Coordinates of C-alpha atoms (C1' of nucleotides) in Angstrom, one line a residue:
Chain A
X6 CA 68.5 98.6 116.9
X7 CA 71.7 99.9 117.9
X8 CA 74.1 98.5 119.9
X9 CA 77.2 99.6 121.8
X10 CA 80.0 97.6 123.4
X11 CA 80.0 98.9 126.7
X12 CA 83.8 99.1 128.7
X13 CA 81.8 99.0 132.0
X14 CA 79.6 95.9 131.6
X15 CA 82.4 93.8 128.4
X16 CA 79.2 93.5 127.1
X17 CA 77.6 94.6 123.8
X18 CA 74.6 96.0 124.3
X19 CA 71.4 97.6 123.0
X20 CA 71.8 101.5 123.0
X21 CA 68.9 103.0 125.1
X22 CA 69.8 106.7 126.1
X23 CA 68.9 107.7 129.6
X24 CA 66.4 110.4 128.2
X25 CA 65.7 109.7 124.3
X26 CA 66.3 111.2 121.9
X27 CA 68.5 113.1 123.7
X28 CA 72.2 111.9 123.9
X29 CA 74.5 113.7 125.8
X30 CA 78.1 112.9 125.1
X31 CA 81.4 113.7 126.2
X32 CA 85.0 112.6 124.8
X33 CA 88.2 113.2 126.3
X34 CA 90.0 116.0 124.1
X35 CA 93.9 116.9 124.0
X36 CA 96.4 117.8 126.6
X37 CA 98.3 120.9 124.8
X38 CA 101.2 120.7 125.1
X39 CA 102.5 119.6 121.7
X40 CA 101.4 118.8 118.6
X41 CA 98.4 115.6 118.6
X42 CA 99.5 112.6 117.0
X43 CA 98.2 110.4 114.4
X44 CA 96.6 108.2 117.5
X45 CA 95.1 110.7 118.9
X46 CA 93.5 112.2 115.7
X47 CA 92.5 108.9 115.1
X48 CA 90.4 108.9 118.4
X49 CA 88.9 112.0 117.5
X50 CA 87.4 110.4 114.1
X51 CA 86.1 107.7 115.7
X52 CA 83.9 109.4 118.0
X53 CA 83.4 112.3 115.2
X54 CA 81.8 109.5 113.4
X55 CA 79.8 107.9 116.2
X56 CA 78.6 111.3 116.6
X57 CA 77.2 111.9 113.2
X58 CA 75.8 108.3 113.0
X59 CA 73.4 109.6 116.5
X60 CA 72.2 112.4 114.8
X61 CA 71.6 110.2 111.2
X62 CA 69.8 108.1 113.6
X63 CA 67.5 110.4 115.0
X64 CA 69.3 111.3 118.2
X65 CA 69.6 114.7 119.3
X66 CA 73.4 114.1 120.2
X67 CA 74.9 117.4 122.3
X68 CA 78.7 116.4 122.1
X69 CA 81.5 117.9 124.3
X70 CA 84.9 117.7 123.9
X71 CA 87.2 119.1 126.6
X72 CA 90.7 120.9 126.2
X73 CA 93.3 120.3 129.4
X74 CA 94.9 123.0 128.9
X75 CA 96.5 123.0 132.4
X76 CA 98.6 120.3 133.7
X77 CA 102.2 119.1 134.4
X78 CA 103.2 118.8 130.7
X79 CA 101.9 121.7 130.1
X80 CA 104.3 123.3 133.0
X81 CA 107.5 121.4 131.9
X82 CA 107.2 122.6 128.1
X83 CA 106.5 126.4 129.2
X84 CA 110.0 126.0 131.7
X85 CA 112.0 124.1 128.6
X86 CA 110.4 126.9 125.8
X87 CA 110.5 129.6 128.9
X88 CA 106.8 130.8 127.8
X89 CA 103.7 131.6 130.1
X90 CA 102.1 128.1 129.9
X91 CA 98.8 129.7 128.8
X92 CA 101.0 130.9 125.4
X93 CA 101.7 127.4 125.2
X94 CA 98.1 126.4 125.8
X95 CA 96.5 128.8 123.3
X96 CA 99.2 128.1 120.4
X97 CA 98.3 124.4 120.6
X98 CA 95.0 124.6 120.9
X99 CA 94.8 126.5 117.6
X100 CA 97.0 124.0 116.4
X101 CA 94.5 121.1 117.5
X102 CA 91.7 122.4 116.1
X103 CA 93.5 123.4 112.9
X104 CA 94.4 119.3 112.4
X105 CA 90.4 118.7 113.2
X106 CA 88.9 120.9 110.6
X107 CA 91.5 119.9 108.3
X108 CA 90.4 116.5 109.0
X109 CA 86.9 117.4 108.7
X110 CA 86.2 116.2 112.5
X111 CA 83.2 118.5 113.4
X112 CA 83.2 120.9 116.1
X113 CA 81.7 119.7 119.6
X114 CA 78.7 121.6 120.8
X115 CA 81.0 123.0 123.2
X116 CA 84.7 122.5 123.8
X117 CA 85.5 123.6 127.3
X118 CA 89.1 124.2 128.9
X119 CA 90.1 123.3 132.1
X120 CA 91.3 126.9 133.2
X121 CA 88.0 128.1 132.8
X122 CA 86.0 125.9 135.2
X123 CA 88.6 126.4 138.4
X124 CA 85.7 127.8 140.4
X125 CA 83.6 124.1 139.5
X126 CA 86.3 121.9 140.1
X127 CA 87.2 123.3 143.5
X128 CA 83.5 123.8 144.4
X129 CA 83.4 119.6 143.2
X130 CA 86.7 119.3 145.9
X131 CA 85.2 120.7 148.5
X132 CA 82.0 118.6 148.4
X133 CA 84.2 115.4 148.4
X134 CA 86.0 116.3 151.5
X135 CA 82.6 117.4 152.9
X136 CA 81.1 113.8 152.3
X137 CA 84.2 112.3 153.5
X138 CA 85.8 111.2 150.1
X139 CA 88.9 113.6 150.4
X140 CA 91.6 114.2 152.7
X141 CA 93.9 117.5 152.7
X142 CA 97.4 117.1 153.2
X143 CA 100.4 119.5 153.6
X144 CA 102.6 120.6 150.3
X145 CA 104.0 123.3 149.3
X146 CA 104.9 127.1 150.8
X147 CA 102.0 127.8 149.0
X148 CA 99.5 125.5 149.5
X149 CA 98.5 122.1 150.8
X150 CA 97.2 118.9 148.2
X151 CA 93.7 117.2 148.1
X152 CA 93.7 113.8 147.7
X153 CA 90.9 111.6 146.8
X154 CA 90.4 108.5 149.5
X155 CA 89.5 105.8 147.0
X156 CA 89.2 103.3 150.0
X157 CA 85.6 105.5 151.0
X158 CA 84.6 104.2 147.1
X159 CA 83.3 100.9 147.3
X160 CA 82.8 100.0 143.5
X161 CA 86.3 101.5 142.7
X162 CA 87.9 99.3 140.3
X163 CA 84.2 98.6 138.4
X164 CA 85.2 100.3 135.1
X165 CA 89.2 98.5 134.6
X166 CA 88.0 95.1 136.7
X167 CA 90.1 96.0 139.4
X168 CA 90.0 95.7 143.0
X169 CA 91.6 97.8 145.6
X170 CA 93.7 95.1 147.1
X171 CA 95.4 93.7 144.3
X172 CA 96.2 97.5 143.0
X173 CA 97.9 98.1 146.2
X174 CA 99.9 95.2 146.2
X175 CA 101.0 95.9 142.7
X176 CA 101.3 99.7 143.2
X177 CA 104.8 101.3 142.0
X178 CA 107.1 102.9 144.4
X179 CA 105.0 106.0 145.6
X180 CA 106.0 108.9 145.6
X181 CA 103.8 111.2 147.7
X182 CA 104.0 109.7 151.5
X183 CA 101.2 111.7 152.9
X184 CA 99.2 109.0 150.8
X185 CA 96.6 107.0 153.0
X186 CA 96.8 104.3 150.4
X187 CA 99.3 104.4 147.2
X188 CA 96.4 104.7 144.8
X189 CA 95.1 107.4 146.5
X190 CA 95.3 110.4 143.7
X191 CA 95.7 114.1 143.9
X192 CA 92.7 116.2 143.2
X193 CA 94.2 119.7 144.0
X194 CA 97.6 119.9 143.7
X195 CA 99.7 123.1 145.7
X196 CA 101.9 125.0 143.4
X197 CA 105.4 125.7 143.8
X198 CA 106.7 129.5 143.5
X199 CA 106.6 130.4 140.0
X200 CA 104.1 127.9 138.4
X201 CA 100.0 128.8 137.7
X202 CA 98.1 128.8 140.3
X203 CA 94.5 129.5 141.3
X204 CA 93.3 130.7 144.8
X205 CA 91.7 128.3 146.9
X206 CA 90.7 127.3 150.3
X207 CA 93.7 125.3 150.2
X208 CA 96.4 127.8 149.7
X209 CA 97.6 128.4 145.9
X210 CA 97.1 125.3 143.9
X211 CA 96.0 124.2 140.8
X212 CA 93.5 121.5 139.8
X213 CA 94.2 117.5 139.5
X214 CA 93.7 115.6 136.1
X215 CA 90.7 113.7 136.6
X216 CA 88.8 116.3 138.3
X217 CA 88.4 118.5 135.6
X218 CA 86.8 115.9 133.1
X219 CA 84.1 115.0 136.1
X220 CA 83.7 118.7 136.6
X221 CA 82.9 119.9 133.3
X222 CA 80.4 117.0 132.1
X223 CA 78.4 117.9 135.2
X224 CA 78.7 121.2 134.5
X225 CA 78.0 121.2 131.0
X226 CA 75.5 117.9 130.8
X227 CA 74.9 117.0 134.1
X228 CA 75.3 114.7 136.8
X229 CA 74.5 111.7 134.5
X230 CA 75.1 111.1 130.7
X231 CA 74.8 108.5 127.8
X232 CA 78.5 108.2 126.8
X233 CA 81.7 108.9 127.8
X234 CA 84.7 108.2 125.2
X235 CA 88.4 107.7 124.7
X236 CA 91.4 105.7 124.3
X237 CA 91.9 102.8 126.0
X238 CA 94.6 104.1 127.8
X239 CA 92.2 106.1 129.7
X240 CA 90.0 103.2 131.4
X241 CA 92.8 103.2 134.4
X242 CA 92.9 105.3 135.8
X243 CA 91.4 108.4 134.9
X244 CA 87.7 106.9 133.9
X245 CA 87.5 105.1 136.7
X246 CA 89.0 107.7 139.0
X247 CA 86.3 110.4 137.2
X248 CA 84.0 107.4 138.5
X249 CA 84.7 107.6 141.9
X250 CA 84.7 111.7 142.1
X251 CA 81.8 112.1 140.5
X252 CA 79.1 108.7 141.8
X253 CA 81.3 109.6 145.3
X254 CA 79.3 113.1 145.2
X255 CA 76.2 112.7 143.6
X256 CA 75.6 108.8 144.2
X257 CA 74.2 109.0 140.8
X258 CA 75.4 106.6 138.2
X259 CA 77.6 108.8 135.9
X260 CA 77.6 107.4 132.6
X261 CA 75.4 105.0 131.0
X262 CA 78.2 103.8 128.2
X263 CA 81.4 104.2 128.2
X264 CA 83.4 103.7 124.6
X265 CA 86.8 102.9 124.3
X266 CA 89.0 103.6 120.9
X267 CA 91.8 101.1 120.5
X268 CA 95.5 102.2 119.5
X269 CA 97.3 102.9 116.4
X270 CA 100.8 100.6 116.2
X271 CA 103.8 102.0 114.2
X272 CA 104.7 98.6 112.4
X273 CA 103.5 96.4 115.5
X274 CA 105.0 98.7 117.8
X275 CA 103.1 101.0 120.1
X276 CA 103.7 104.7 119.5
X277 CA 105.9 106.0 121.8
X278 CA 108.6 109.2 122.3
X279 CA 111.4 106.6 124.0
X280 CA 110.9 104.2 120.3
X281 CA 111.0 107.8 118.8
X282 CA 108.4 106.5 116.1
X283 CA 105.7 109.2 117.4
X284 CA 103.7 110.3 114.2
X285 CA 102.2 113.3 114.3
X286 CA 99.1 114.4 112.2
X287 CA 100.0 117.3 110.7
X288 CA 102.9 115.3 109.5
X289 CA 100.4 112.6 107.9
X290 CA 98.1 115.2 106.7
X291 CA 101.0 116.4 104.5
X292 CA 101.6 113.6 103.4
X293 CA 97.9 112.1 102.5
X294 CA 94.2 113.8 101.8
X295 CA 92.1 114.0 104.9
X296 CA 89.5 111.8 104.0
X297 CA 92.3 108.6 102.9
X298 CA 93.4 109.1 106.7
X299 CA 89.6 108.8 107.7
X300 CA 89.4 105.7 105.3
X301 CA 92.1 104.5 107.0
X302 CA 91.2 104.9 110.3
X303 CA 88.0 103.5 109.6
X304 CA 89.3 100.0 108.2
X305 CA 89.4 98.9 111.2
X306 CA 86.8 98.3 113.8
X307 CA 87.1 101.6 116.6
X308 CA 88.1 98.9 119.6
X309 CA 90.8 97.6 117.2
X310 CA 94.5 98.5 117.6
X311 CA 95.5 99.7 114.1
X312 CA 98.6 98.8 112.5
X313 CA 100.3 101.6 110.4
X314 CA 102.8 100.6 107.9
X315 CA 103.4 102.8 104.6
X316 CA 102.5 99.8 102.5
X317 CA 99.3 99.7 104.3
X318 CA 98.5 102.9 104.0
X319 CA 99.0 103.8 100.3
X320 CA 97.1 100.7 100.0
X321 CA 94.5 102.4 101.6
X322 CA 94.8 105.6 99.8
X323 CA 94.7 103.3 96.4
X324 CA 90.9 101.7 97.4
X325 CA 90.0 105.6 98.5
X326 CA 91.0 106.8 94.7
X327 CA 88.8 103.7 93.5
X328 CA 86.1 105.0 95.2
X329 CA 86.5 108.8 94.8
X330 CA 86.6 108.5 91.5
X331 CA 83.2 107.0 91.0
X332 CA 81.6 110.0 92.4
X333 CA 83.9 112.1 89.5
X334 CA 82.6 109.3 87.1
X335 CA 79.0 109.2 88.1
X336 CA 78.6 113.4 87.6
X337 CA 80.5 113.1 84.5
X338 CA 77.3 111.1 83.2
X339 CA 74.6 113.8 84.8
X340 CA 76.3 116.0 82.9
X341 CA 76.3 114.4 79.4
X342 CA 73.3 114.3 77.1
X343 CA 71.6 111.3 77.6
X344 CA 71.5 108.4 74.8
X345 CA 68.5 106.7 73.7
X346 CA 69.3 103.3 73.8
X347 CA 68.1 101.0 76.8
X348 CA 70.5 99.9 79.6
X349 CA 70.3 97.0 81.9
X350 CA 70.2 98.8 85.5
X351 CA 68.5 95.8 87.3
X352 CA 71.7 95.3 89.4
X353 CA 71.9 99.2 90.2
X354 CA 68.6 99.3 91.0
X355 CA 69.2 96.5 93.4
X356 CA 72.2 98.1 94.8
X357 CA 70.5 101.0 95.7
X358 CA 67.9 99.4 97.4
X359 CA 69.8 97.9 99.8
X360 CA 73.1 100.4 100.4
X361 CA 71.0 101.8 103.2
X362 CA 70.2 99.0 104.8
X363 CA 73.1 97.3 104.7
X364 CA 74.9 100.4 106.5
X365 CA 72.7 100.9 108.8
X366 CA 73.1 97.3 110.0
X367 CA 76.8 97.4 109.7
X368 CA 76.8 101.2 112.4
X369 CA 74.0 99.6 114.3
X370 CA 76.6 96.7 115.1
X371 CA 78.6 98.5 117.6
X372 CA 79.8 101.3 114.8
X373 CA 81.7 98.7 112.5
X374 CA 82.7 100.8 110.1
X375 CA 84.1 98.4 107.5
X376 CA 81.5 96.6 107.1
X377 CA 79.8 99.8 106.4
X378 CA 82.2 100.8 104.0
X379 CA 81.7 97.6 101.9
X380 CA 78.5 98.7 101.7
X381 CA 79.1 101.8 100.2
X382 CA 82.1 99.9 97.9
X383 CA 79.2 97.5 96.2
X384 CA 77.1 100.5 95.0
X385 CA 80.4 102.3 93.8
X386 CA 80.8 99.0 92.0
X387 CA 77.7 98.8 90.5
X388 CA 77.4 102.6 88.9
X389 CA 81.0 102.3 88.0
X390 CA 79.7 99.1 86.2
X391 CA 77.0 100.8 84.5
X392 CA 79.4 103.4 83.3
X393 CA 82.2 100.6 82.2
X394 CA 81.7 101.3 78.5
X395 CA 80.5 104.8 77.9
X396 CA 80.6 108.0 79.8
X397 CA 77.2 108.7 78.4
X398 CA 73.9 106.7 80.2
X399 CA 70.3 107.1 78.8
X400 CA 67.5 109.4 80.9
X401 CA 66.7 106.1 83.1
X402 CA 70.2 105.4 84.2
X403 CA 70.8 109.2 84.7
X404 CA 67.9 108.6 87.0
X405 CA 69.0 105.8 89.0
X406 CA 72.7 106.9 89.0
X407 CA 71.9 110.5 90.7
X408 CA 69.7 108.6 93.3
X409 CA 72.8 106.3 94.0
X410 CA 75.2 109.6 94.3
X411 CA 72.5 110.8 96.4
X412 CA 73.1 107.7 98.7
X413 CA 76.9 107.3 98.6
X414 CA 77.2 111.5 99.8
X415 CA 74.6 110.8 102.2
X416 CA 76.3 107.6 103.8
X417 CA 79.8 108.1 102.7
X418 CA 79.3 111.9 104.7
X419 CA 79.0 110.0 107.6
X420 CA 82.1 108.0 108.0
X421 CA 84.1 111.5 106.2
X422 CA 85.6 109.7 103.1
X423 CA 83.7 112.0 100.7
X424 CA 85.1 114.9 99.1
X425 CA 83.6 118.0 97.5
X426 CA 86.6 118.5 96.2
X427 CA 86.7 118.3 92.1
X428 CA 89.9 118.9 90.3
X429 CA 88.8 121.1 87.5
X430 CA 90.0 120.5 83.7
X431 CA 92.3 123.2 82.2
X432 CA 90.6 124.4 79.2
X433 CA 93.8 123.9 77.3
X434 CA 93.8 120.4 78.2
X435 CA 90.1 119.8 77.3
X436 CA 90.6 121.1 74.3
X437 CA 94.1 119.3 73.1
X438 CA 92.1 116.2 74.0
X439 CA 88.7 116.9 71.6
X440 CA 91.4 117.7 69.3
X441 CA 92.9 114.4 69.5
X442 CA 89.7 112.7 68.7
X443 CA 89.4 113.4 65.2
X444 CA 93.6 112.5 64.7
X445 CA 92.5 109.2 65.8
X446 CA 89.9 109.0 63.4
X447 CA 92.5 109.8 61.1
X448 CA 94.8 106.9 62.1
X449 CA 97.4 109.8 63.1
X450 CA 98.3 108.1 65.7
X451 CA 101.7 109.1 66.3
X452 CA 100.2 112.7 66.8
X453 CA 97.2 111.8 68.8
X454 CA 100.1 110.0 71.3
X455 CA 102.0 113.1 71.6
X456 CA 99.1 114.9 72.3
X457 CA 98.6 112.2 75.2
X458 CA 102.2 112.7 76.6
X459 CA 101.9 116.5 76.4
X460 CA 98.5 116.5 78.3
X461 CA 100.4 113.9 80.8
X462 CA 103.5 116.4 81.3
X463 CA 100.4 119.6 82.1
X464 CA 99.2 116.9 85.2
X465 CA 96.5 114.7 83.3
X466 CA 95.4 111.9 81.5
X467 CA 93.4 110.8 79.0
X468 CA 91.6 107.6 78.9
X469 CA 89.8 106.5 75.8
X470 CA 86.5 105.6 76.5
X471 CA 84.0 103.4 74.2
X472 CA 82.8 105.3 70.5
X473 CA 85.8 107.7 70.3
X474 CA 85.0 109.4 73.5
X475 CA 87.4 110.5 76.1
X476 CA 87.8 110.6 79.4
X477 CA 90.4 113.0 81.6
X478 CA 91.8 111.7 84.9
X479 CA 94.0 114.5 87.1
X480 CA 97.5 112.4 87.1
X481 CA 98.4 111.5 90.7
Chain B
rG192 C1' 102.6 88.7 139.1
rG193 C1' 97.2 90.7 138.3
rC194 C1' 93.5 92.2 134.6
rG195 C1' 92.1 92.4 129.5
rG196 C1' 92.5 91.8 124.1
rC197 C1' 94.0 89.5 119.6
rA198 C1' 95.5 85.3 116.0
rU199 C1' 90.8 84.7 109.2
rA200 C1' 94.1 84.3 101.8
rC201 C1' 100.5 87.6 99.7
rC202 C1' 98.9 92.3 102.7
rC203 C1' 94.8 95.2 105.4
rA204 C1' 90.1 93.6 107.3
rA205 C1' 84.6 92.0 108.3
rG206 C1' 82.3 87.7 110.2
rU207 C1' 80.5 86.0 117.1
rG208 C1' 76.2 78.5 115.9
rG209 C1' 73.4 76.8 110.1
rU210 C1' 72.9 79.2 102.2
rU211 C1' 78.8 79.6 97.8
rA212 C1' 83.8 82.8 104.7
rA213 C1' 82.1 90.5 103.2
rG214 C1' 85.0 94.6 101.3
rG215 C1' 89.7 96.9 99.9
rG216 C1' 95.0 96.5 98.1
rA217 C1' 98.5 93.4 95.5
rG218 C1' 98.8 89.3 91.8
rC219 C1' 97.1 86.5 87.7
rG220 C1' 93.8 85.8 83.3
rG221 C1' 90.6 88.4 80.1
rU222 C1' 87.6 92.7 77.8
rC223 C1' 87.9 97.2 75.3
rU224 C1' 91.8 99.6 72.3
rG225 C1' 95.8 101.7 66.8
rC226 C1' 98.5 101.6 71.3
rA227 C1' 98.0 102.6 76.5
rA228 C1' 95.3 102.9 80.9
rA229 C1' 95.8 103.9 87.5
rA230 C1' 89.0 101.7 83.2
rC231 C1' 85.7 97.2 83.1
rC232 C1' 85.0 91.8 83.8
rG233 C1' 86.7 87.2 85.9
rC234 C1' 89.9 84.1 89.2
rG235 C1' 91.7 83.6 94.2
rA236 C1' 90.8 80.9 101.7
rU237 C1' 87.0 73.1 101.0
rU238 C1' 89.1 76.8 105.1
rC239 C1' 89.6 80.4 109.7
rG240 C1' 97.3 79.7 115.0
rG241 C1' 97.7 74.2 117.1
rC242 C1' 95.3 70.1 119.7
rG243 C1' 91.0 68.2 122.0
rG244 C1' 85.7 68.8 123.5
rU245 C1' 80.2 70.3 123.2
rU246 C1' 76.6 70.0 119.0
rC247 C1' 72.6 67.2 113.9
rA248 C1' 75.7 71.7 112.7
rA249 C1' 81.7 75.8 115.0
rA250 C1' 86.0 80.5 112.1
rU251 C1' 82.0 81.4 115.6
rC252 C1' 80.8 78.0 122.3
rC253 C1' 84.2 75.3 126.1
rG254 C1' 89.3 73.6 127.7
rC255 C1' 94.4 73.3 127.0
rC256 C1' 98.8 74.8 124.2
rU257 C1' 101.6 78.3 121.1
rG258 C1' 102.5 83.3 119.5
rC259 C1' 101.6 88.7 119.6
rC260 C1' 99.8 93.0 122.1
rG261 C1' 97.6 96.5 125.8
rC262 C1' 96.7 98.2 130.9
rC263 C1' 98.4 98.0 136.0
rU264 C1' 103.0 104.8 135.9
rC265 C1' 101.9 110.4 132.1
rC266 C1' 99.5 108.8 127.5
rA267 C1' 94.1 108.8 122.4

RNA sequence: GGCGGCAUACCCAAGUGGUUAAGGGAGCGGUCUGCAAAACCGCGAUUCGGCGGUUCAAAUCCGCCUGCCGCCUCCA
């Protein structure tokens, strides 16, 4: 039974979709105006893998991820780069979903952009000032601002475990005066001369944050739906202002679950342009494989903040090579000529047994994914245990060892840390390394070492394995 | 000031009332080997920030204290 640690309730809780097995799930995608960070991909990974566990669990998951592609930031970078905001939108979009593939974050059923829902959103607008939820207030020349009236919401506050009082008393200087109350926020916002703008009842304008999330999840999966995701930083206020626009309309409940990512810390310290320590994705991705970023991200529970550090990372990259290597190690066997001798494969056997299991109970516990991970680490123990002595395994443990590859692709697919990837063996190098073989039976050793250091300087290395047999390891 | 979270070995990190406190990295010892190895095996917290309390039983529940962090303003 799965269960979910729900933001709206604090509670954990058993996972029981509205309408099963359907799950209909939305996560909150980039702003683009810039390139995402290593936070933000982590987010993305999170939810990529809560995704894929739905559908491993049966769940017929339909997963959208929005694209603001419209909004201040947006504005200020096309005025400082002096580019139509929509050429900044488009180039960073391509960018975005450029760092997703790369990190092997699966496409959303459907990936929809603000700019193309206008029609929604103000349609959305004009039914909250019809039931009384939104005022209209003088701007610009060109138009005149909506503003929800959170004070017509009674449950606003139910998501962040606020209440209305004490966020007026704490609000910040405000800037817009035409405010009923300071936390009041803008659902249509006039434009000034020169900025995008849309046509709409209320003059020239162009749509508000948190109405375009609200829009296009009942536009795309209706009113109500089983999970709503993000970062942390998005519980206050744009979940719970999404809250209010969309239960103030339809008095429906909106979403069932809402999930909450945690943030990643650069060396204890949050991630931020003012500390300058911002680190972007496409820098880390240069730096590291995909799937060691997804290990890493993955070592720590989603709700977790997540300390980066360089020591922490290549740490992390060090137990991914451990465990990539025992898919490298495992085929190496398939691919041998079995022996005829018996093997003791009672504790892979066992291993195998339980792998599944033991996942499953690790996701079903709110997604903790390093728990599931040691899972999949004590089977990649236990056929890299088998294989110790010998790259060669007799027709039983060939047996056994494929159903265990079997399980580790399966499982280790889920959470992304697999690779297809297989460096291939120069046949130069393969064959300097046979020929070494025989040297060493020979006692040339001073040859068969040179050989060694020659194959190191072409990018690989040979282990010596049990009964003269070698082994060849890409050098990294 | 309000709301919330966290504190587990040298480092990262599970564990949320009851067998020997997962897993990974580093370290150490060993195996194999002509040597080497980023290979394999073994070792490693009588103890879970501190102090009290509840309980037959607590890292796990309660209270207080200390320290760190997030949100309350754009932010994954």
């Amino acid at each position: 039974m799965l269960k979910v640690t729900n933001t709206l309730t604090g509670n954990k809780e058993p996972f029981t979709p509205i309408n099963p097995p359907e799950v209909k799930m939305y996560v909150c995608g980039p702003t683009v105006y810039g390139d995402i960070h290593i936070g933000n991909a982590r987010s993305q990974v999170n939810f990529d893998v809560i995704r894929k566990y739905l559908i491993y669990s049966g769940y017929k998951v339909t997963y959208v991820v929005n694209i603001t592609d419209i909004d201040d930031k947006i504005i200020k970078k096309s005025i400082e780069e002096k580019k139509e905001a929509k050429e900044i939108a488009e180039n960073y979009t391509q960018a975005y979903f450029k760092v997703m593939e790369k990190l092997g974050v699966q496409k959303a059923d459907f990936h929809p952009k603000a700019t193309e829902f206008i029609p929604d959103m103000i349609g959305l607008i004009a039914g909250l000032i019809e039931k009384g939820h939104a005022y209209v207030v003088p701007s610009t020349d060109l138009g005149k601002d909506v503003l929800f009236d959170s004070t017509t919401f009674k449950t606003y506050g139910k998501l962040s475990g606020k209440n209305l009082e004490e966020l007026q008393e704490g609000a910040r200087v405000e800037k817009n005066e035409a405010k009923k109350s300071p936390i009041d926020f803008v659902l249509w916002k006039a434009s000034k001369p020169g900025e995008p703008q849309w046509d709409s009842p209320w003059g020239k304008g162009r749509p508000g944050w948190h109405i375009e999330c609200s829009t296009m999840v009942r536009k795309i999966l209706g009113d109500s739906i089983d999970i709503h995701g993000g970062g942390v930083d998005l519980i206050f206020p744009h979940h719970e202002n999404e809250i209010a626009q969309c239960e103030g309309f339809t008095e429906k409940p909106y979403v069932k679950y809402w999930l909450h990512n945690g943030f990643i810390e650069i060396s204890g310290q949050k991630m931020s342009k003012s500390l300058g320590n911002i680190w972007k994705a496409k820098a880390a991705l240069a730096d590291y494989r995909p799937e060691v970023l997804r290990y890493f991200f993955l070592s720590a529970h989603y709700r977790s903040g997540l300390n980066y550090d360089q020591d922490i990372l290549e740490a992390n990259k060090r137990g991914w090579e451990e465990f990539n290597l025992t898919f490298q190690r495992v085929e190496e066997a398939l691919n041998s000529p079995p022996v005829d001798y018996p093997m003791d494969l009672l504790e892979l056997r066992l291993a195998i047994d339980e792998v599944e299991a033991k996942f499953k109970e690790a996701m079903d516990d709110d997604f903790n994914t390093p728990k599931a991970t040691a899972a999949l680490f004590d089977l990649a123990r236990e056929t890299r245990r088998v294989l110790s002595q010998t790259p060669r395994v007799s027709v039983g443990a060939k047996s056994l060892l494929g159903e265990a590859l079997d399980k580790l692709n399966l499982l280790g697919g889920i959470l992304g840390i697999v690779t297809a990837e297989r460096v291939s063996i120069p046949k130069e190098v393969e064959e300097l390394a046979q020929a070494r073989v025989q040297m060493k039976k020979d006692r040339k050793f001073k040859e068969a070492d040179e050989i060694r250091a020659k194959v190191m300087e072409m990018g690989f290395i040979i282990e010596d394995v049990q009964g003269g047999q070698f082994r060849i390891l890409p050098k990294k």
